[in-house]
Coordinates of C-alpha atoms in Angstrom, one line a residue:
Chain D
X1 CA 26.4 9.1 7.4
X2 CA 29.6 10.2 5.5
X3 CA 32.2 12.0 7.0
X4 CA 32.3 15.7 5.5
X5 CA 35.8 16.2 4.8
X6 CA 36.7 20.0 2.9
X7 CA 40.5 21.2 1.6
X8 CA 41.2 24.8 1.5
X9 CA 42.5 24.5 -2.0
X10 CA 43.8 28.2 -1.6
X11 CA 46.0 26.9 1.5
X12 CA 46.5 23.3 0.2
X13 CA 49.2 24.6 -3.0
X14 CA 51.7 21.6 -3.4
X15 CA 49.7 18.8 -2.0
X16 CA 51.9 16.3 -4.6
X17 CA 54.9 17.5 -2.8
X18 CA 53.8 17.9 0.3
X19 CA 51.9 14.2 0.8
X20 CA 51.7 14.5 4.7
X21 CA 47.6 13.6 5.1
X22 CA 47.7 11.4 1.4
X23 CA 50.6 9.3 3.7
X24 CA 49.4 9.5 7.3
X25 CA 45.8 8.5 7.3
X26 CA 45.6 4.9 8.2
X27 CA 42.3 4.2 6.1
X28 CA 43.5 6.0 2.7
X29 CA 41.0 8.3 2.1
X30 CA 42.5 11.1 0.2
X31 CA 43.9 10.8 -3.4
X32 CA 46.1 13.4 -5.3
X33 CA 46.4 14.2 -9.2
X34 CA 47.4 16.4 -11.5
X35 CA 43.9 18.7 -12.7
X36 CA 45.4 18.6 -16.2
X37 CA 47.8 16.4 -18.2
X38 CA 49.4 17.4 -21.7
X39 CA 51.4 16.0 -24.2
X40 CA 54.9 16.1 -23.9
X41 CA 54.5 17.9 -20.3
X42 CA 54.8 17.1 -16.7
X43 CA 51.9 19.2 -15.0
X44 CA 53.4 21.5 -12.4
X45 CA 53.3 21.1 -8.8
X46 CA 50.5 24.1 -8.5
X47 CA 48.6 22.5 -11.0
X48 CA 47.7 18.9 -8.3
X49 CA 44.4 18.6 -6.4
X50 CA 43.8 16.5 -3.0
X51 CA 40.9 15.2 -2.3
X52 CA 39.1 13.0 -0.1
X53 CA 37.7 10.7 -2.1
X54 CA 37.4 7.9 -0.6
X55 CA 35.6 9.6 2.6
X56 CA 33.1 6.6 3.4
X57 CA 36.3 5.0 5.4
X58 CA 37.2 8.0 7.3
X59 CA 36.4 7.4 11.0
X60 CA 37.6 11.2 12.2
X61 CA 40.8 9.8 13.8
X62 CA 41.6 13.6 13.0
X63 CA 45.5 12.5 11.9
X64 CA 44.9 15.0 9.4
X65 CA 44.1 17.5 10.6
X66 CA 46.6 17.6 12.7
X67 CA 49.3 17.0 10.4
X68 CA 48.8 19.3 8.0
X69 CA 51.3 22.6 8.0
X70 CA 48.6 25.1 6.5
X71 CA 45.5 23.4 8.0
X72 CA 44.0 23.9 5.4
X73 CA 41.9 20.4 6.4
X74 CA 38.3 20.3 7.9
X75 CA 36.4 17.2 8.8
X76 CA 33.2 16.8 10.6
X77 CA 31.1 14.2 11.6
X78 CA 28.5 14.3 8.6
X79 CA 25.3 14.7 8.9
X80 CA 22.4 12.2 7.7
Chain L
X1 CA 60.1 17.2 -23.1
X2 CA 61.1 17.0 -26.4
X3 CA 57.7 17.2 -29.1
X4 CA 59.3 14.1 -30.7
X5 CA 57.5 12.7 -33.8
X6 CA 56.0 9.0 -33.1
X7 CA 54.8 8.5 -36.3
X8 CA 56.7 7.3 -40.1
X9 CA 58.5 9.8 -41.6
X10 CA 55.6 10.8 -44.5
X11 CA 57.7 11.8 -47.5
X12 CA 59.3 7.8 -47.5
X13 CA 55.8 6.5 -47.2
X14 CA 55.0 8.8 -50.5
X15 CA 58.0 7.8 -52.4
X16 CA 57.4 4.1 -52.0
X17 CA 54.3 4.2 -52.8
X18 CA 54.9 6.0 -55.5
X19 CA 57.6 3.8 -56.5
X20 CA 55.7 0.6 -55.9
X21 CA 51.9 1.8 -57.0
X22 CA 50.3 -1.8 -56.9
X23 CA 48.1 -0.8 -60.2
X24 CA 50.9 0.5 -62.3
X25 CA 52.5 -2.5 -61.5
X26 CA 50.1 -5.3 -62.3
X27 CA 50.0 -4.0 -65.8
X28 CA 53.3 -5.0 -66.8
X29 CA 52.4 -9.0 -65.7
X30 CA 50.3 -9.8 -68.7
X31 CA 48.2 -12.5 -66.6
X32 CA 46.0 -13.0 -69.5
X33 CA 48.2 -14.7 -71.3
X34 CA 48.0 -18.3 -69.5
X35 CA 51.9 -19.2 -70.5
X36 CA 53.1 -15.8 -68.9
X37 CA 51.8 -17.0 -64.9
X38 CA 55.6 -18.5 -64.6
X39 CA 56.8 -14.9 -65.6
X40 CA 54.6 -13.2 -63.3
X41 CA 55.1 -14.9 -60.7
X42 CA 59.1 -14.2 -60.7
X43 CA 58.1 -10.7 -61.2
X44 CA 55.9 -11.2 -58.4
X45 CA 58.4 -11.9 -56.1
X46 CA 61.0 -8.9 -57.7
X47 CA 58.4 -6.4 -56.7
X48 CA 58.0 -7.9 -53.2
X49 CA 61.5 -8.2 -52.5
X50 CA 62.6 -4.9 -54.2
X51 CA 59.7 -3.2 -52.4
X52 CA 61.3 -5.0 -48.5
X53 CA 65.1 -3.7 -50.1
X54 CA 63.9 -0.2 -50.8
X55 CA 61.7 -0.1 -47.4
X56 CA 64.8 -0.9 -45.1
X57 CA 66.8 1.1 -47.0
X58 CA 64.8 4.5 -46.4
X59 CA 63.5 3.1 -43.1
X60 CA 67.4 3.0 -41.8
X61 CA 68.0 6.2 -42.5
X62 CA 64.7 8.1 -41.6
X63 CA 64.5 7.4 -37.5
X64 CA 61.7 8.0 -36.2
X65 CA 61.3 8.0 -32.3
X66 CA 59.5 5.0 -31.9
X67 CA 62.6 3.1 -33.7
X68 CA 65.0 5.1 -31.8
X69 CA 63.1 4.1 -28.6
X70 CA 62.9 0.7 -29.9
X71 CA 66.6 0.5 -30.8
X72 CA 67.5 1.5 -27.2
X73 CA 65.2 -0.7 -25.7
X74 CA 66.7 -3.5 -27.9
X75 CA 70.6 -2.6 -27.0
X76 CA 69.5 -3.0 -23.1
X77 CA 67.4 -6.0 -22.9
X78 CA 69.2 -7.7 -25.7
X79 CA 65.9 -8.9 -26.9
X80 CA 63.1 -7.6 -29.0
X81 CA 64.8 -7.6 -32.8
X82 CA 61.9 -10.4 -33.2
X83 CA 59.0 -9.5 -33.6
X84 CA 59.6 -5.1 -33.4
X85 CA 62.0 -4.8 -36.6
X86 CA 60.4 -7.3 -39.0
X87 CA 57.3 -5.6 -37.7
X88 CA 58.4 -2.1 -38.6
X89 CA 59.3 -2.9 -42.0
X90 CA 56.5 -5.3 -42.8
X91 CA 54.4 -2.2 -41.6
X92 CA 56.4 0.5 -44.3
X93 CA 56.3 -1.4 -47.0
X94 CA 52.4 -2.4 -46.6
X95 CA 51.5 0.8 -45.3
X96 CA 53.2 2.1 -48.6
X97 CA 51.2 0.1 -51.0
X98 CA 48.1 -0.6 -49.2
X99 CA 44.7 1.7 -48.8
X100 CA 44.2 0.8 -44.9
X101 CA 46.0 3.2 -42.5
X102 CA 47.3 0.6 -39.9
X103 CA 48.1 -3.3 -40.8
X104 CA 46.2 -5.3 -38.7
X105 CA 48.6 -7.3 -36.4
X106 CA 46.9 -10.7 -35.3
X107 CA 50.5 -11.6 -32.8
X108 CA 53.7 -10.1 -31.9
X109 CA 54.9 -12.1 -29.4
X110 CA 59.0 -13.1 -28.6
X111 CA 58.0 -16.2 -30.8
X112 CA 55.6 -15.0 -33.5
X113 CA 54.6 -12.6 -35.7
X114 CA 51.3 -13.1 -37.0
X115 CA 48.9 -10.3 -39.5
X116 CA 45.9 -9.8 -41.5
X117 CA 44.7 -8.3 -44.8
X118 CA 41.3 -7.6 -45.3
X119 CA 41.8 -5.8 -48.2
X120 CA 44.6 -5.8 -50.8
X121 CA 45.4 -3.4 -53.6
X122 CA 47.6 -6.0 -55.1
X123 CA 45.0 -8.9 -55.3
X124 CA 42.5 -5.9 -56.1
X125 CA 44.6 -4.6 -59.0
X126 CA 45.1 -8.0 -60.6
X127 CA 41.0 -8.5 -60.4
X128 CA 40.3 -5.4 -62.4
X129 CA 43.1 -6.0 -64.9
X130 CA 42.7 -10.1 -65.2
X131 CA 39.5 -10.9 -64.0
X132 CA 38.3 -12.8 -60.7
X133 CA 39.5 -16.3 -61.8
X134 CA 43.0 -14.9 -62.4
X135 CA 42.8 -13.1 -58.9
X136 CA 42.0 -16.1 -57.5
X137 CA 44.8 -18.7 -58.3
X138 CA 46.7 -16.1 -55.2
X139 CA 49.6 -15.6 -57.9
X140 CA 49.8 -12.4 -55.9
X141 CA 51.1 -14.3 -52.8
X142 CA 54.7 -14.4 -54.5
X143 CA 54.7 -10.7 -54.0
X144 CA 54.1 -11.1 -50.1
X145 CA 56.4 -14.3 -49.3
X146 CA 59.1 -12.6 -50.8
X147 CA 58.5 -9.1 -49.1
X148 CA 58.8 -11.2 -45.8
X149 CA 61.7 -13.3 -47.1
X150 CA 63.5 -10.5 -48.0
X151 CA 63.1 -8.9 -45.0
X152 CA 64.2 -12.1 -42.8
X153 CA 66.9 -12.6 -44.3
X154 CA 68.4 -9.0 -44.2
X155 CA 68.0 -9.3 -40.3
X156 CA 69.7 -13.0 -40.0
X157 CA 66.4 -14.7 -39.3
X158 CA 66.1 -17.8 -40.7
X159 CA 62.7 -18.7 -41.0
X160 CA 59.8 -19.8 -43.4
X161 CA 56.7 -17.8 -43.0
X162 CA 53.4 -19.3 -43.9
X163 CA 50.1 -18.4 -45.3
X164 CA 47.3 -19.2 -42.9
X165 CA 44.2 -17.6 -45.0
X166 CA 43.7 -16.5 -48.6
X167 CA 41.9 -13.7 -50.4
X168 CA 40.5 -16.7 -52.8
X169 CA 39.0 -18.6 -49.9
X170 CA 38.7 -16.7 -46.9
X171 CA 38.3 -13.2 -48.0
X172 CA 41.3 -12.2 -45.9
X173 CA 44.9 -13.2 -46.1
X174 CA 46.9 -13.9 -43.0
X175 CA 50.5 -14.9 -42.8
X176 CA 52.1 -16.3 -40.0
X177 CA 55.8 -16.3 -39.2
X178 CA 57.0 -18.0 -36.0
X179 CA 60.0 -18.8 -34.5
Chain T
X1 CA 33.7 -20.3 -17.3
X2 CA 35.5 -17.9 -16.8
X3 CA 33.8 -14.8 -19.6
X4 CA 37.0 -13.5 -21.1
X5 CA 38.6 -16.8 -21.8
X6 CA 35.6 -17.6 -23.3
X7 CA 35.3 -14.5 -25.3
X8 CA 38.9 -13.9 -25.8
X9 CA 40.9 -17.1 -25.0
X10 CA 42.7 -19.0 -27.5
X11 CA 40.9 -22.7 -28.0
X12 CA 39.6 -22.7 -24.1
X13 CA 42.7 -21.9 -23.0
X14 CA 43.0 -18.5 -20.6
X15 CA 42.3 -15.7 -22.2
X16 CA 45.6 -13.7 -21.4
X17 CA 48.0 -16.0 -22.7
X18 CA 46.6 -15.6 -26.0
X19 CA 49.0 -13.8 -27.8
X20 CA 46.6 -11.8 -30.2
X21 CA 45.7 -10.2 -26.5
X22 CA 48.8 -8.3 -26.5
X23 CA 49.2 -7.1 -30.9
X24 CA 48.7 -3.8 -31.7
X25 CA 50.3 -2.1 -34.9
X26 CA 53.3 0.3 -34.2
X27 CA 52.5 2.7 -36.8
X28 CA 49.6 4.5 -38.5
X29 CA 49.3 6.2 -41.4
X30 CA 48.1 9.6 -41.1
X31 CA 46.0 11.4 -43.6
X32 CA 47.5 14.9 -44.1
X33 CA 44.8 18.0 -42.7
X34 CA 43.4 14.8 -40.9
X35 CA 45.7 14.1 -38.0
X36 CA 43.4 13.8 -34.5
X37 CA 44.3 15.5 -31.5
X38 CA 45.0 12.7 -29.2
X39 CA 42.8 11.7 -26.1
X40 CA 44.2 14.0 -23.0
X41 CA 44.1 11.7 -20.2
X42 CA 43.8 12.7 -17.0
X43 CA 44.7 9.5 -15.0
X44 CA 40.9 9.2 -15.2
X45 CA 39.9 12.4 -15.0
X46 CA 41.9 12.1 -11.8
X47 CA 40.7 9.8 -9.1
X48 CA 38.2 12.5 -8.8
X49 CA 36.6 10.0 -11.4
X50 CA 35.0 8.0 -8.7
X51 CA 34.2 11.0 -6.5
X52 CA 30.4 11.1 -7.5
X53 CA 30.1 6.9 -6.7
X54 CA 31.5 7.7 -3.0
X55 CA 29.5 10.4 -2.2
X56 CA 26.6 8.8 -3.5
X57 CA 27.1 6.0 -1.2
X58 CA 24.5 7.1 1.6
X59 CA 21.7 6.7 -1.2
X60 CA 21.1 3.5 -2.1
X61 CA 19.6 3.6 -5.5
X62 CA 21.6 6.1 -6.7
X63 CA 24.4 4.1 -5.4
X64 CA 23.3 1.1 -7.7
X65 CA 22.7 2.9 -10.3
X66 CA 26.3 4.6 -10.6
X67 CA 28.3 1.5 -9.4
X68 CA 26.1 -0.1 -12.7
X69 CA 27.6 2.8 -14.5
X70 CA 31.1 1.8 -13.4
X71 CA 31.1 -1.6 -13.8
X72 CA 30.0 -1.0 -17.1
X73 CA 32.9 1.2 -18.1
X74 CA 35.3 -1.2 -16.4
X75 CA 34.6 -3.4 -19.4
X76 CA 36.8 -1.8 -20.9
X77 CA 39.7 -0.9 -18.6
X78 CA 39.6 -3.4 -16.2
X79 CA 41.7 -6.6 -14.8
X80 CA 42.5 -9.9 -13.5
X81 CA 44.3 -11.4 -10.6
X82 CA 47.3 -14.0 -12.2
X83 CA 49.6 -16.3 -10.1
X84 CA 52.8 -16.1 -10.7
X85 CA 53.3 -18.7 -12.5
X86 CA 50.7 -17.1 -15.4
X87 CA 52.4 -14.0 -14.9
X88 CA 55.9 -15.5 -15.9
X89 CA 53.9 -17.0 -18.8
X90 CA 52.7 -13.6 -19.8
X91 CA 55.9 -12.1 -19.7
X92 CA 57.1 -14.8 -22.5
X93 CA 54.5 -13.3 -24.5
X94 CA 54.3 -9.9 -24.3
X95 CA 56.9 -7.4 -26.0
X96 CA 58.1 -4.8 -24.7
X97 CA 57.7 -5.2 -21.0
X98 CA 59.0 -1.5 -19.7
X99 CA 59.1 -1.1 -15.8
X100 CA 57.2 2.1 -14.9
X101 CA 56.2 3.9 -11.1
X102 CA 52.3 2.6 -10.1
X103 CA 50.2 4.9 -10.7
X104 CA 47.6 4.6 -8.5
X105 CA 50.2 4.4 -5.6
X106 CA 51.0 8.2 -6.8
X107 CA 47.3 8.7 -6.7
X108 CA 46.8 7.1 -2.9
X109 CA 49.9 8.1 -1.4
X110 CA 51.7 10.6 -3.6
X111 CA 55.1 8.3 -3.6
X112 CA 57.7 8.9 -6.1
X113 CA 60.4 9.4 -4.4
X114 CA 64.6 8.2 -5.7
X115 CA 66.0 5.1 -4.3
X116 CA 64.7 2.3 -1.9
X117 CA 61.4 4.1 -1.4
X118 CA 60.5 4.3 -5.6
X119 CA 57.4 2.4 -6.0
X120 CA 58.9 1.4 -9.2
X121 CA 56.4 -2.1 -9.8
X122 CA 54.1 -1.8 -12.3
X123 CA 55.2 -3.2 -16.1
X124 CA 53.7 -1.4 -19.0
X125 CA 53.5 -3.8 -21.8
X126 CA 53.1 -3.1 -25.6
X127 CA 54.5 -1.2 -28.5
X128 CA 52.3 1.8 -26.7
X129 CA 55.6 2.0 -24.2
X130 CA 57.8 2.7 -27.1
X131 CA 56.0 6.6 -27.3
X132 CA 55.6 6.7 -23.2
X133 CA 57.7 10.4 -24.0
X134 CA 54.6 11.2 -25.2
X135 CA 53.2 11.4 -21.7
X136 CA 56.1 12.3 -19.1
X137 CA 52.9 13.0 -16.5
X138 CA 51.7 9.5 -17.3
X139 CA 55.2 7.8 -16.8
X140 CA 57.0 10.4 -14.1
X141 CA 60.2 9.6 -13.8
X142 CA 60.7 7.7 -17.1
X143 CA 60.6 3.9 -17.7
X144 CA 63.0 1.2 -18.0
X145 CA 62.9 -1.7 -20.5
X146 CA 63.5 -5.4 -19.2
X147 CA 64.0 -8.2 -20.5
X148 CA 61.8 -11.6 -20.2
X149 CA 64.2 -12.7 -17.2
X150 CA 64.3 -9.4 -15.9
X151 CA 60.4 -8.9 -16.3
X152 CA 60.2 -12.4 -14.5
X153 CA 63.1 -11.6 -11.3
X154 CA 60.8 -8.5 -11.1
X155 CA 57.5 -10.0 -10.4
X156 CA 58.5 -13.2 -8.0
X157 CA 60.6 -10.0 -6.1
X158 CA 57.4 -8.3 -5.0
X159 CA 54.6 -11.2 -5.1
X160 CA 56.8 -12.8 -2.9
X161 CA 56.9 -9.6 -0.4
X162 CA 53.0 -9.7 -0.2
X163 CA 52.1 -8.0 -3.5
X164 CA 49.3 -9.6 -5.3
X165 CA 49.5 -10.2 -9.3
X166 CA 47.0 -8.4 -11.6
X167 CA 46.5 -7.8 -15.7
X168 CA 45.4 -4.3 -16.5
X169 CA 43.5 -4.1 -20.0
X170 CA 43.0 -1.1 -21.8
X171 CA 40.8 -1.5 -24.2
X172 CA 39.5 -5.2 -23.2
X173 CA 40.8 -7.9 -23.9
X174 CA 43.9 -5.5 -24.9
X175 CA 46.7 -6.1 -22.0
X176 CA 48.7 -2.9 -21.0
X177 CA 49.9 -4.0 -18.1
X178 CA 51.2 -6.3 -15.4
X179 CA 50.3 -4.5 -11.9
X180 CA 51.6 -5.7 -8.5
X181 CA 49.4 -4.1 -6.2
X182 CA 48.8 -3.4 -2.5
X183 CA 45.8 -2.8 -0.6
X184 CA 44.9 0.0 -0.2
X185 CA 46.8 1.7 -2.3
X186 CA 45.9 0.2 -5.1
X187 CA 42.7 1.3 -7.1
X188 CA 41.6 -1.7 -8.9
X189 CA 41.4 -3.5 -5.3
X190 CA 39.7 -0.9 -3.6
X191 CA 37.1 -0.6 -6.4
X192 CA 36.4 -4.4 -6.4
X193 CA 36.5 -4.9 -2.8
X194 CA 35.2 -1.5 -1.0
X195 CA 32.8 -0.4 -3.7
X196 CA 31.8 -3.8 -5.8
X197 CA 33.2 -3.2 -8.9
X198 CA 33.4 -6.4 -10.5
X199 CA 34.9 -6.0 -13.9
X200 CA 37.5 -4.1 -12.3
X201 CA 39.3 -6.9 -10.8
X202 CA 38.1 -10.2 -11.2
X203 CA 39.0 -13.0 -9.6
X204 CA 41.9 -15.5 -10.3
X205 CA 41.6 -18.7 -12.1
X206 CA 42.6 -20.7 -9.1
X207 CA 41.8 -20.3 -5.0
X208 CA 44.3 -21.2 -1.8
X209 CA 43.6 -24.0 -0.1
X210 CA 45.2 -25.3 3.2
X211 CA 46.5 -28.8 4.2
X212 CA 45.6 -29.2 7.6
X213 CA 48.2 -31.9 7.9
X214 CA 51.2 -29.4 7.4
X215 CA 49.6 -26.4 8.9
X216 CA 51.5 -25.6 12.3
X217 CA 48.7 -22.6 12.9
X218 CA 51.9 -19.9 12.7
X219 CA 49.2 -16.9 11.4
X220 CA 51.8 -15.7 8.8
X221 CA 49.5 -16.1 5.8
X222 CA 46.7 -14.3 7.9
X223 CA 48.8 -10.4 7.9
X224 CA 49.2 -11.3 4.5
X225 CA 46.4 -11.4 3.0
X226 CA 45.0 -8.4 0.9
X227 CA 41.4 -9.7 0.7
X228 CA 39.7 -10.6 4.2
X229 CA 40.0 -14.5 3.3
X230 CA 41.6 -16.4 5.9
X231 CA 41.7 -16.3 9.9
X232 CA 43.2 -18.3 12.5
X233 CA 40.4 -20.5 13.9
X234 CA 41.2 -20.5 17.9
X235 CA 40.7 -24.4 18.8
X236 CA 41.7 -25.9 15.8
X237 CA 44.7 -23.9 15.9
X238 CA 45.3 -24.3 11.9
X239 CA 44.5 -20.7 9.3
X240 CA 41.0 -21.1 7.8
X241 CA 40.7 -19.9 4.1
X242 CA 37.3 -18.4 3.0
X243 CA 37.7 -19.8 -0.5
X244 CA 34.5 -18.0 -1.5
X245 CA 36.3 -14.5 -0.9
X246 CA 39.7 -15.8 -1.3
X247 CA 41.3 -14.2 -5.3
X248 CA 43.7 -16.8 -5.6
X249 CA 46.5 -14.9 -6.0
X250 CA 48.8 -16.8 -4.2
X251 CA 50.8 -14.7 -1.6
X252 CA 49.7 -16.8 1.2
X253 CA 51.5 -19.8 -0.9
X254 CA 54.5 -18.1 -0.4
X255 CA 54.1 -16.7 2.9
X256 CA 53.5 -20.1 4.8
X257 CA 57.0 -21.2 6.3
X258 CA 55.3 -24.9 5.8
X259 CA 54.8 -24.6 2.3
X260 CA 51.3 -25.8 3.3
X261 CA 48.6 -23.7 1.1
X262 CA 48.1 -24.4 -2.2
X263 CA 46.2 -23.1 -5.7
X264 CA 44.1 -25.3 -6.8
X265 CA 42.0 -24.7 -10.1
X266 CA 39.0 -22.6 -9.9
X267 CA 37.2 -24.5 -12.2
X268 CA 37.4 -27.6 -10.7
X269 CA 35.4 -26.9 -8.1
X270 CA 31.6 -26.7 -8.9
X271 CA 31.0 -24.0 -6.5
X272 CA 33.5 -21.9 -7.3
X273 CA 33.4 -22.1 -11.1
X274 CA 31.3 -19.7 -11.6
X275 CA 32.3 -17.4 -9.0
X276 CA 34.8 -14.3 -10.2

């Protein structure tokens, strides 16, 4: 029974810049990159995704949640 | 960024290979005459270190970003004139005369530079003009000790390459030069 | 045997201090009307890569089937632990060596940040890091070319903090890189120990192993290390290293005030030999 973990994509803009739930949660779920790379180009700040990827390991300590400044973070216990 | 261009500047790769066309050349060696193979063989070596003068000559003054890179990297560290600029040059003047589109580099290590050719358009040349047997006695490996010589030598190395395979025996010729 | 040294070594010797395991050409010649666009690489099509193998982890089959999948593709792009003592024979061989930000750090964490906090610790290795301006996502914040000493000062600095020693390969047995990684932050340990994906990380050639004699049962090496291996055990009062789970990467070997854990060769021991 996973975790269900959603991001608000519309409130989540800069999550590169912003980091707070990639560095607070203590079991690392979530993982940031850019949605496209080119050549000769660093992608722009919009152009990042966070996701919770690795949400097997979340145990709904709801650090998250709480940290971020758009709340733009939703987890619930998941269902089986 | 800068869309810098990685690659060799094309129009040197066209001249030298113009300028060193591998069949053109074999014609003038007369292999079939069995007392010419002393002849050939010192014209062998011409071609191979005329072809290494005319490559660092042209490759010095066409910079392409990987060199310029390379060069940097090379002022900082102090390290990295072996293998990187014998390997650039080896690279121009076989990418100039050869059909294959990369030279296929066995080692390039701090102590050794090590590469393979599974074809040759030199040794090829020579067959169609001279026949196998005269392919085969490898009087074409003149052309490629003295390329590397050549290129050694302009760069302060001093150091005696040697031939690990041969087109005659192995199918494939690899030379090896190590520190 | 270990598979890659036996595929890829040099006369039985290991595999990544072959030196043909590092040669690439630094030119190509390009047909005219013929050039290829390059691959666009997306850090792996983003981390998001692995998305489907996590959410498939509450069906079992499925689960198999897609960590098969993986493993699979980890042939390919995949790694080693190294001790340092490989590592600073790796760095002998391998030219250029070109200190870049880790990437999967940036992925986990989203550090990249100026100064002290800079997670400046991966090497890239090969003529590949002579175009890196090629890819200024890739290599944020730029890389920096060090010499063999330099290369070497680099890697005892952070092993010796707690960071464990890995090869990447991209394009096995091609070696791109010297990682020093962190769990969890670091992708290829996560994979390997969270998710099973073997070729991802495999195992050192050598495993810790503790003289009782000169252990004092100070439980340093046990917050150090990054894979589960060793615990205090309570009425002996010495550390206890699993040395069926244990990589052999060494930290511990530093860690212990006593100098009492050492690597021993993997494939010495019968039971072990085998076991990556």
């Amino acid at each position: 029974m996973i975790p269900q973990i959603e991001i608000d994509k519309n409130k989540c803009a800069t999550p590169y810049e912003c980091k707070k739930c990639l560095q607070i949660c203590p079991q690392a779920v979530f993982a940031v990159a850019p949605t496209k790379v080119e050549r000769f180009k660093e992608t722009a700040p919009e152009d990042y995704e966070v996701q919770a990827v690795f949400k097997d390991k979340c145990v709904l300590c709801m650090d998250c949640v709480k940290v971020c400044p758009t709340g733009a973070i939703k987890v619930k216990v998941g269902s089986s | 960024m800068e869309k810098y261009n990685f690659g060799l500047d094309e129009e040197m790769i066209k001249e030298l290979s113009e300028e060193f066309a591998p069949r053109n050349f074999v014609k003038t060696l007369k292999l079939s005459q069995p007392h010419t193979i002393e002849d050939a063989r010192a014209s062998l070596e011409e071609y191979g270190r005329e072809l290494a003068r005319r490559s660092i000559e042209k490759g010095e003054k066409r910079i392409d970003r990987v060199y310029h890179v390379m060069k940097k990297a090379m002022e900082k560290t102090g390290e990295m004139k072996f293998p990187f600029i014998l390997q650039r040059y080896l690279e121009i003047a076989y990418l100039s005369i050869q059909p294959f589109r990369r030279l296929r580099i066995v080692a390039n290590s701090s102590k050794i530079i090590s590469y393979r050719l599974n074809e040759c358009s030199l040794y090829k040349a020579i067959e169609e003009e001279y026949g196998k047997e005269a392919a085969n006695k490898m009087v074409c490996k003149s052309a490629c000790f003295a390329l590397i010589e050549e290129i050694l030598s302009h760069f302060d190395f001093d150091i005696k390459p040697s031939l690990e395979a041969s087109m005659a025996d192995d199918r494939k010729c690899q030379f090896k030069i190590e520190r | 045997m270990c598979e890659l040294c036996e595929k890829y070594g040099d006369n039985g010797g290991r595999w990544y201090l072959n030196p043909e395991n590092y040669a690439r050409p630094l030119y190509k010649k390009v047909e005219k009307g013929k050039e290829k666009e390059p691959m666009i690489l997306t850090e792996l099509q983003g981390p998001f890569y692995y998305k489907p193998l996590i959410e498939l982890k509450d069906n079992p089959e499925a689960f198999e089937k897609m960590r098969e999948g993986y493993s699979k593709f980890h042939e390919t792009m995949g790694g080693q632990v190294v001790s340092l003592e490989d590592a600073k024979k790796m760095v002998e061989i391998a030219q250029p060596i070109a200190r870049m930000d880790c990437i999967c750090r940036r992925i986990t964490r989203a550090t990249l940040e100026d100064g002290e906090q800079r997670p400046r610790t991966c090497l890239g290795l090969g003529v590949g890091m002579f175009r890196w301006e090629e890819w200024p996502e890739r290599y944020k914040g730029g890389v920096e070319f060090l010499s063999t000493e330099e290369a070497k000062e680099h890697i005892e600095h952070w092993h010796k903090r707690g960071m464990v020693i890995t090869i990447m390969t991209f394009g096995t047995p091609y070696i791109g890189g010297i990682c020093l990684c962190d769990y969890p932050d670091c992708l290829a340990i996560r994979m390997r120990l969270d998710y099973g994906i073997k070729p991802m990380l495999l195992k050192g050639h050598q495993v810790a192993k503790v003289n009782y004699e000169e252990c004092t049962g100070c439980g340093t090496c046990v917050q150090r290390c990054q894979f589960g291996a060793i615990k205090m055990e309570v009425t002996t009062k010495k550390s206890n290293i699993d040395m069926t789970r244990c990589f052999g990467c060494g930290v511990c070997t530093y860690a212990c005030p006593q100098d009492a854990i050492s690597l021993i060769d993997r494939e010495k021991l019968p039971g072990l030999k085998e076991e990556w």
